[in-house]
Coordinates of C-alpha atoms in Angstrom, one line a residue:
M1 CA 93.9 144.8 116.0
A2 CA 92.3 146.3 112.9
D3 CA 90.1 144.0 110.8
I4 CA 91.8 144.6 107.5
Q5 CA 91.2 142.3 104.6
R6 CA 94.7 141.4 103.4
R7 CA 95.0 140.4 99.8
K8 CA 95.6 136.6 99.6
T9 CA 99.2 135.7 98.9
P10 CA 101.2 132.5 99.1
T11 CA 103.0 131.9 102.4
V12 CA 106.8 132.3 101.7
K13 CA 109.1 130.6 104.2
I14 CA 112.3 132.5 105.0
G15 CA 114.3 130.6 107.5
N16 CA 112.1 130.5 110.6
V17 CA 110.0 133.4 109.5
R18 CA 106.9 133.2 107.3
V19 CA 105.7 136.0 105.0
G20 CA 102.2 136.1 103.5
W21 CA 98.6 137.0 104.1
E22 CA 98.1 134.3 106.7
V23 CA 100.7 135.8 109.1
P24 CA 101.2 139.4 110.4
V25 CA 103.1 141.9 108.2
V26 CA 106.8 141.4 108.8
V27 CA 109.3 144.1 109.7
Q28 CA 112.7 144.1 108.0
S29 CA 115.8 146.2 107.9
M30 CA 119.3 146.3 106.3
T31 CA 122.8 146.8 107.7
N32 CA 125.0 149.5 106.5
T33 CA 128.3 148.0 107.7
D34 CA 131.0 146.5 105.5
T35 CA 129.8 142.9 105.3
A36 CA 133.4 141.7 105.2
D37 CA 133.8 143.2 108.7
V38 CA 132.2 140.3 110.5
A39 CA 132.3 141.7 114.0
S40 CA 130.6 145.0 113.0
T41 CA 128.0 143.3 110.8
V42 CA 127.1 140.8 113.5
N43 CA 126.8 143.5 116.1
Q44 CA 124.5 145.6 113.9
V45 CA 122.4 142.6 113.0
Q46 CA 122.1 141.8 116.7
A47 CA 121.0 145.4 117.4
L48 CA 118.4 145.3 114.6
S49 CA 117.1 142.0 115.7
L50 CA 116.8 143.0 119.3
A51 CA 115.0 146.1 118.2
G52 CA 112.4 143.9 116.5
S53 CA 113.6 143.4 112.9
E54 CA 112.3 140.0 111.8
L55 CA 114.5 139.9 108.6
V56 CA 117.8 141.6 108.1
R57 CA 119.4 142.1 104.7
I58 CA 123.1 142.4 104.2
T59 CA 125.1 143.6 101.2
V60 CA 127.0 140.8 99.3
N61 CA 128.9 142.8 96.7
N62 CA 132.3 141.2 96.5
E63 CA 134.3 138.1 97.3
E64 CA 135.2 139.3 100.8
A65 CA 131.6 139.9 101.7
A66 CA 130.5 136.5 100.3
A67 CA 133.2 134.7 102.2
A68 CA 132.1 136.5 105.4
V69 CA 128.5 135.4 105.2
P70 CA 128.8 131.9 106.7
R71 CA 130.9 133.3 109.6
I72 CA 128.3 136.0 110.2
V73 CA 125.5 133.4 110.4
E74 CA 127.5 131.1 112.6
E75 CA 128.3 133.9 115.0
L76 CA 124.7 135.0 115.2
D77 CA 123.7 131.4 115.9
K78 CA 126.3 131.2 118.7
R79 CA 124.6 134.3 120.3
G80 CA 121.2 132.6 120.0
L81 CA 120.0 135.0 117.3
R82 CA 117.8 133.2 114.7
V83 CA 117.0 136.2 112.6
P84 CA 117.1 135.2 108.9
I85 CA 119.8 136.9 106.9
V86 CA 119.0 138.0 103.3
G87 CA 121.7 138.5 100.7
D88 CA 121.5 141.7 98.6
F89 CA 123.0 141.0 95.2
H90 CA 123.7 143.4 92.3
Y91 CA 125.7 142.9 89.0
N92 CA 127.8 139.9 90.2
G93 CA 125.5 137.8 92.2
H94 CA 125.7 134.9 89.7
I95 CA 129.4 134.8 90.2
L96 CA 129.4 135.0 94.0
L97 CA 126.7 132.5 94.6
K98 CA 128.5 129.9 92.4
K99 CA 132.0 130.6 93.8
F100 CA 130.9 130.7 97.4
P101 CA 128.4 127.8 97.9
E102 CA 128.7 128.1 101.7
A103 CA 127.3 131.6 101.4
A104 CA 124.5 130.5 99.1
R105 CA 123.5 127.9 101.7
A106 CA 123.9 130.2 104.8
L107 CA 121.6 132.9 103.5
A108 CA 117.9 132.6 104.1
K109 CA 116.8 134.5 101.0
Y110 CA 118.4 136.2 98.0
R111 CA 117.4 139.7 96.7
I112 CA 117.8 140.1 93.0
N113 CA 117.4 143.4 91.1
P114 CA 116.3 142.6 87.5
G115 CA 117.8 145.9 86.3
N116 CA 121.3 144.8 87.3
V117 CA 121.3 141.3 85.8
S118 CA 120.7 140.0 82.3
I119 CA 117.0 139.3 82.6
G120 CA 115.1 140.6 79.5
R121 CA 118.1 140.5 77.2
K122 CA 118.9 137.9 74.5
D123 CA 121.1 136.1 77.1
D124 CA 119.8 135.9 80.6
D125 CA 122.3 133.4 81.9
N126 CA 123.2 135.6 84.9
F127 CA 119.6 135.8 86.2
R128 CA 119.1 132.1 85.4
T129 CA 122.2 131.1 87.4
M130 CA 121.0 133.0 90.5
I131 CA 117.6 131.4 90.3
E132 CA 119.1 128.0 89.8
C133 CA 121.2 128.5 92.9
A134 CA 118.1 129.4 94.8
V135 CA 116.3 126.3 93.5
E136 CA 119.3 124.1 94.4
N137 CA 119.5 125.5 98.0
Q138 CA 115.7 125.8 98.3
K139 CA 115.9 129.6 99.1
P140 CA 113.2 132.1 98.4
V141 CA 114.0 135.1 96.3
R142 CA 112.8 138.8 96.4
I143 CA 112.7 140.2 92.9
G144 CA 113.2 143.8 93.7
V145 CA 112.7 146.3 90.9
N146 CA 113.9 149.8 91.6
W147 CA 113.2 152.9 89.4
G148 CA 116.8 154.1 89.9
S149 CA 118.1 150.9 88.3
L150 CA 115.3 149.9 86.0
D151 CA 116.1 147.7 83.0
Q152 CA 116.9 150.3 80.4
A153 CA 116.4 147.9 77.4
L154 CA 112.9 147.2 78.6
L155 CA 112.1 150.9 79.3
A156 CA 113.5 151.9 75.9
R157 CA 111.3 149.3 74.1
M158 CA 108.2 150.4 76.0
L159 CA 108.9 154.1 75.3
D160 CA 109.2 153.3 71.6
E161 CA 105.9 151.4 71.7
N162 CA 104.3 154.3 73.6
N163 CA 105.5 156.8 71.0
Q164 CA 103.6 154.8 68.3
L165 CA 100.3 155.3 70.1
P166 CA 97.8 157.8 68.8
N167 CA 97.7 159.3 72.3
P168 CA 101.0 158.5 74.0
L169 CA 101.0 158.1 77.8
P170 CA 103.0 160.5 80.1
L171 CA 106.6 159.3 80.8
R172 CA 105.6 158.6 84.5
D173 CA 103.0 156.1 83.4
V174 CA 105.3 154.4 81.0
M175 CA 108.0 154.1 83.7
M176 CA 105.5 152.7 86.2
A177 CA 104.2 150.2 83.6
A178 CA 107.8 149.2 82.8
M179 CA 108.5 148.5 86.5
I180 CA 105.5 146.3 86.8
S181 CA 106.4 144.5 83.6
S182 CA 110.0 144.0 84.9
A183 CA 108.7 142.5 88.1
L184 CA 106.1 140.2 86.6
D185 CA 108.3 139.1 83.7
S186 CA 111.2 138.3 86.0
A187 CA 108.9 136.3 88.3
K188 CA 107.5 134.3 85.4
A189 CA 111.1 133.5 84.2
A190 CA 112.1 132.5 87.7
E191 CA 109.2 130.0 87.8
Q192 CA 110.2 128.7 84.4
Y193 CA 113.7 128.1 85.8
G194 CA 112.4 126.0 88.7
L195 CA 111.5 128.5 91.5
R196 CA 108.1 127.8 93.1
H197 CA 105.4 130.4 93.2
D198 CA 105.5 130.4 97.0
Q199 CA 109.3 131.2 96.9
I200 CA 108.9 134.5 95.3
I201 CA 108.4 138.0 96.8
L202 CA 108.1 141.1 94.6
S203 CA 108.9 144.7 95.2
A204 CA 108.8 147.7 93.0
K205 CA 110.4 150.7 94.8
V206 CA 110.3 154.4 94.0
S207 CA 111.1 157.4 96.1
G208 CA 107.8 159.4 95.6
V209 CA 104.9 158.8 97.9
R210 CA 102.1 159.1 95.2
D211 CA 104.2 157.0 92.9
L212 CA 104.6 154.3 95.5
I213 CA 100.8 154.1 96.2
D214 CA 99.8 154.1 92.5
L215 CA 102.5 151.5 91.6
Y216 CA 101.7 149.0 94.3
T217 CA 97.9 149.4 93.9
D218 CA 98.3 148.4 90.2
L219 CA 100.8 145.7 91.0
A220 CA 98.7 144.1 93.7
A221 CA 95.7 144.0 91.3
R222 CA 97.7 142.1 88.7
T223 CA 99.3 139.3 90.8
D224 CA 99.1 137.3 94.0
Y225 CA 102.8 137.2 94.8
A226 CA 103.7 138.4 98.3
L227 CA 104.8 142.0 98.2
H228 CA 107.5 143.9 100.1
L229 CA 106.7 147.6 100.6
G230 CA 108.9 150.7 101.1
L231 CA 110.2 153.8 99.6
T232 CA 113.6 153.1 98.0
E233 CA 115.1 156.2 99.6
A234 CA 112.8 157.8 102.2
G235 CA 115.2 160.5 103.4
M236 CA 116.5 161.7 106.7
G237 CA 114.7 162.6 109.9
A238 CA 111.2 164.0 109.8
K239 CA 111.1 163.9 106.0
G240 CA 111.9 160.2 105.9
L241 CA 109.5 159.3 108.7
I242 CA 106.6 161.3 107.3
A243 CA 107.1 160.2 103.7
S244 CA 107.3 156.5 104.7
T245 CA 104.1 156.8 106.8
A246 CA 102.2 158.7 104.1
G247 CA 103.2 156.1 101.5
L248 CA 102.8 152.9 103.5
A249 CA 99.7 153.7 105.5
P250 CA 97.2 153.8 102.5
L251 CA 98.6 150.5 101.1
L252 CA 98.6 148.7 104.4
L253 CA 95.0 149.8 105.2
A254 CA 94.0 148.5 101.7
G255 CA 95.4 145.1 102.7
I256 CA 98.5 145.5 100.4
G257 CA 101.9 144.5 101.7
D258 CA 103.4 141.5 103.4
T259 CA 106.7 142.9 104.6
I260 CA 107.8 146.5 105.0
R261 CA 111.0 148.5 105.5
V262 CA 111.4 152.1 106.3
S263 CA 114.6 153.1 104.5
L264 CA 115.8 156.1 106.6
T265 CA 119.0 157.9 106.0
P266 CA 120.7 157.8 109.4
K267 CA 122.4 160.8 110.9
P268 CA 126.2 160.5 111.0
G269 CA 126.8 158.1 113.8
G270 CA 123.1 157.6 114.2
D271 CA 121.2 154.6 115.4
R272 CA 120.3 152.2 112.6
T273 CA 117.5 150.7 114.7
E274 CA 115.5 153.9 114.2
E275 CA 114.2 152.4 111.0
V276 CA 112.9 149.4 112.8
Q277 CA 111.2 151.5 115.4
A278 CA 109.6 153.6 112.7
A279 CA 108.2 150.5 110.8
Q280 CA 106.8 149.1 114.1
Q281 CA 105.2 152.4 114.9
I282 CA 103.5 152.6 111.5
L283 CA 102.0 149.2 112.0
Q284 CA 101.0 149.9 115.6
S285 CA 99.5 153.3 114.8
L286 CA 97.3 151.6 112.2
S287 CA 96.3 148.9 114.7
I288 CA 97.8 146.2 112.5
R289 CA 100.3 144.9 115.0
S290 CA 101.5 145.7 118.5
F291 CA 105.1 145.8 119.5
M292 CA 105.4 147.8 122.7
P293 CA 103.2 149.8 125.1
Q294 CA 102.1 153.2 123.7
V295 CA 102.5 156.5 125.5
T296 CA 99.9 159.2 124.9
S297 CA 101.2 162.6 125.9
C298 CA 99.9 166.1 125.3
P299 CA 101.8 168.6 123.2
G300 CA 101.7 171.3 125.8
C301 CA 100.2 174.8 125.7
G302 CA 100.0 178.0 127.8
R303 CA 98.6 175.9 130.7
T304 CA 101.8 173.8 130.8
T305 CA 104.6 176.3 131.3
S306 CA 106.4 173.6 133.4
T307 CA 108.3 171.1 131.3
Y308 CA 107.9 168.4 133.9
F309 CA 105.4 166.4 132.0
Q310 CA 107.6 166.4 129.0
H311 CA 110.5 165.0 130.9
L312 CA 108.2 162.4 132.5
A313 CA 106.8 161.3 129.2
E314 CA 110.3 160.9 127.8
Q315 CA 111.5 158.9 130.8
I316 CA 108.5 156.6 130.7
Q317 CA 108.8 156.1 126.9
N318 CA 112.5 155.2 127.4
Y319 CA 111.7 153.0 130.4
L320 CA 109.1 151.1 128.4
R321 CA 111.5 150.6 125.4
T322 CA 114.4 149.4 127.5
S323 CA 112.1 147.1 129.5
M324 CA 110.5 145.5 126.5
P325 CA 113.2 142.9 125.6
E326 CA 112.7 141.3 129.1
W327 CA 109.0 142.1 129.4
R328 CA 108.3 140.5 126.0
K329 CA 109.5 137.2 127.4
K330 CA 107.8 137.4 130.8
Y331 CA 104.6 139.3 130.2
P332 CA 102.7 138.2 127.0
G333 CA 100.3 140.9 125.9
V334 CA 102.1 143.8 127.6
E335 CA 102.7 145.3 124.1
E336 CA 99.0 146.2 124.1
M337 CA 99.2 148.4 127.2
K338 CA 98.4 152.1 126.9
V339 CA 100.0 154.7 129.2
A340 CA 99.0 158.4 129.3
V341 CA 101.2 161.2 130.6
M342 CA 99.3 164.5 130.6
G343 CA 100.3 168.0 131.5
C344 CA 97.2 169.7 132.9
I345 CA 93.6 169.3 134.1
V346 CA 91.9 170.1 130.7
N347 CA 92.3 166.7 129.0
G348 CA 94.6 165.0 131.6
P349 CA 92.0 163.1 133.7
G350 CA 90.0 162.1 130.6
E351 CA 92.9 160.8 128.6
S352 CA 94.3 159.0 131.7
K353 CA 91.0 157.2 132.2
H354 CA 91.1 156.0 128.6
A355 CA 94.5 154.5 129.2
N356 CA 95.4 151.4 131.2
L357 CA 97.6 153.6 133.3
G358 CA 97.6 157.4 133.3
I359 CA 98.9 160.3 135.2
S360 CA 97.7 163.9 135.0
L361 CA 100.5 166.3 136.1
P362 CA 99.6 169.8 137.4
G363 CA 99.5 172.6 134.9
T364 CA 100.3 176.3 135.6
F365 CA 98.7 177.5 138.7
E366 CA 97.0 174.1 139.4
D367 CA 97.4 172.4 142.7
P368 CA 100.8 170.6 142.9
V369 CA 99.3 167.1 142.8
A370 CA 99.3 164.4 140.2
P371 CA 96.3 162.0 140.2
V372 CA 97.0 158.5 138.8
Y373 CA 94.4 156.4 137.1
V374 CA 94.4 152.6 136.7
D375 CA 92.0 151.1 134.2
G376 CA 89.8 154.2 134.3
K377 CA 89.6 154.6 138.1
L378 CA 91.4 157.0 140.4
H379 CA 94.2 155.0 142.0
S380 CA 96.2 157.5 144.0
T381 CA 97.5 161.0 144.1
L382 CA 101.2 161.7 143.9
R383 CA 103.1 164.7 145.3
G384 CA 106.6 166.0 145.8
D385 CA 109.9 165.1 144.2
A386 CA 109.4 161.3 143.9
I387 CA 106.6 161.3 141.4
V388 CA 108.6 159.7 138.6
A389 CA 109.9 156.9 140.8
E390 CA 106.5 156.3 142.4
F391 CA 104.8 156.2 139.0
K392 CA 107.3 153.7 137.7
E393 CA 106.6 151.5 140.8
I394 CA 102.9 151.6 140.0
L395 CA 103.7 150.8 136.4
D396 CA 105.8 147.8 137.3
R397 CA 103.2 146.4 139.6
Y398 CA 100.5 146.8 137.0
V399 CA 102.6 144.9 134.4
E400 CA 103.3 142.1 136.8
G401 CA 99.7 141.8 137.9
H402 CA 98.0 142.1 134.5
Y403 CA 100.5 140.3 132.3
G404 CA 102.5 138.1 134.6
A405 CA 102.0 134.5 135.7
G406 CA 99.8 135.7 138.5
R407 CA 97.7 137.9 136.3
G408 CA 94.4 138.9 137.7
T409 CA 95.8 139.8 141.1
P410 CA 95.4 143.4 142.4
A411 CA 99.0 144.4 141.4
A412 CA 98.7 148.2 141.2
H413 CA 97.9 148.8 144.8

């Protein structure tokens, strides 16, 4: 993995998960079910957890949702799922946490948005109540500032002060400064009300990539609190994936960020776990963490008029993903494996030799054979209609031999 100097932050304990510079960057996600619907919420938390989400946040927006929290956590426990559940509170969190103490105890962490509570006003009882609940139950808190719900009183005051300057700053700069001020002032208040320094995580989310990079670079330079990264609304499909990658990658490579979320807009009826896979792929592409074997495959060109290599690459990718829940238990280290599925002779053999396991399929007008390479050496040559099945057999033997209990045995022969 990449030798990146992470900024030193306190280690925050969230249930059975630790967040901070001494541990790998943590992947988290959020449900989009009605929390009061216990069955649907539990099923989605399970799917997110099995996909690799190490923290899962749920909306706690009304009494029905708050009442459902203990039942959700209990059902997850029955299924053997120990993923910490984070409660997302806005506007009425002070009421719900006090009225439903079982929910306050069952949650592993609270998320508080300073812009939606009374922090910064003459009377900050609502914010104080939530912090005191966290202190009473020994729960960490993410103080999550969002530019879509920034404390308007704070912003107005800072705009007035800016207007008095001989050379006023642009509105963007004032808003960014207000977000940082909101996060730091709220954290300071939380500590005054009894929360420990190592029980606080900060986030300051925007939806613009350059804004995200500039904001977190400044925030990281001004505090040592653990930081949660992510665009507040990344978008749908390629836009969301590209924007999230462009925003998170420079920060992560600079050692900034202790937890991340890729907030994708799912397609109607889409798979919520896509955001987990995206977060994992960002970390793995940056060589920060490994989650599953990586498949290198060529884009295709005029030499690859056959789509066979595309179908094989897709099948192998899906096979690896579906196999990983079991492989992760049986074959430690398998997530580091690299597989190459190439479409012609130009780069096929070379890329295959660089992978742990590679296959070079015949391109247009090439001989109808597919050489297979294992750890850089030619292993065998496949022909005919059973190439996919035979390659999977070689793959299975390689995994068993190199990552299983009997590792070191010649398993790919």
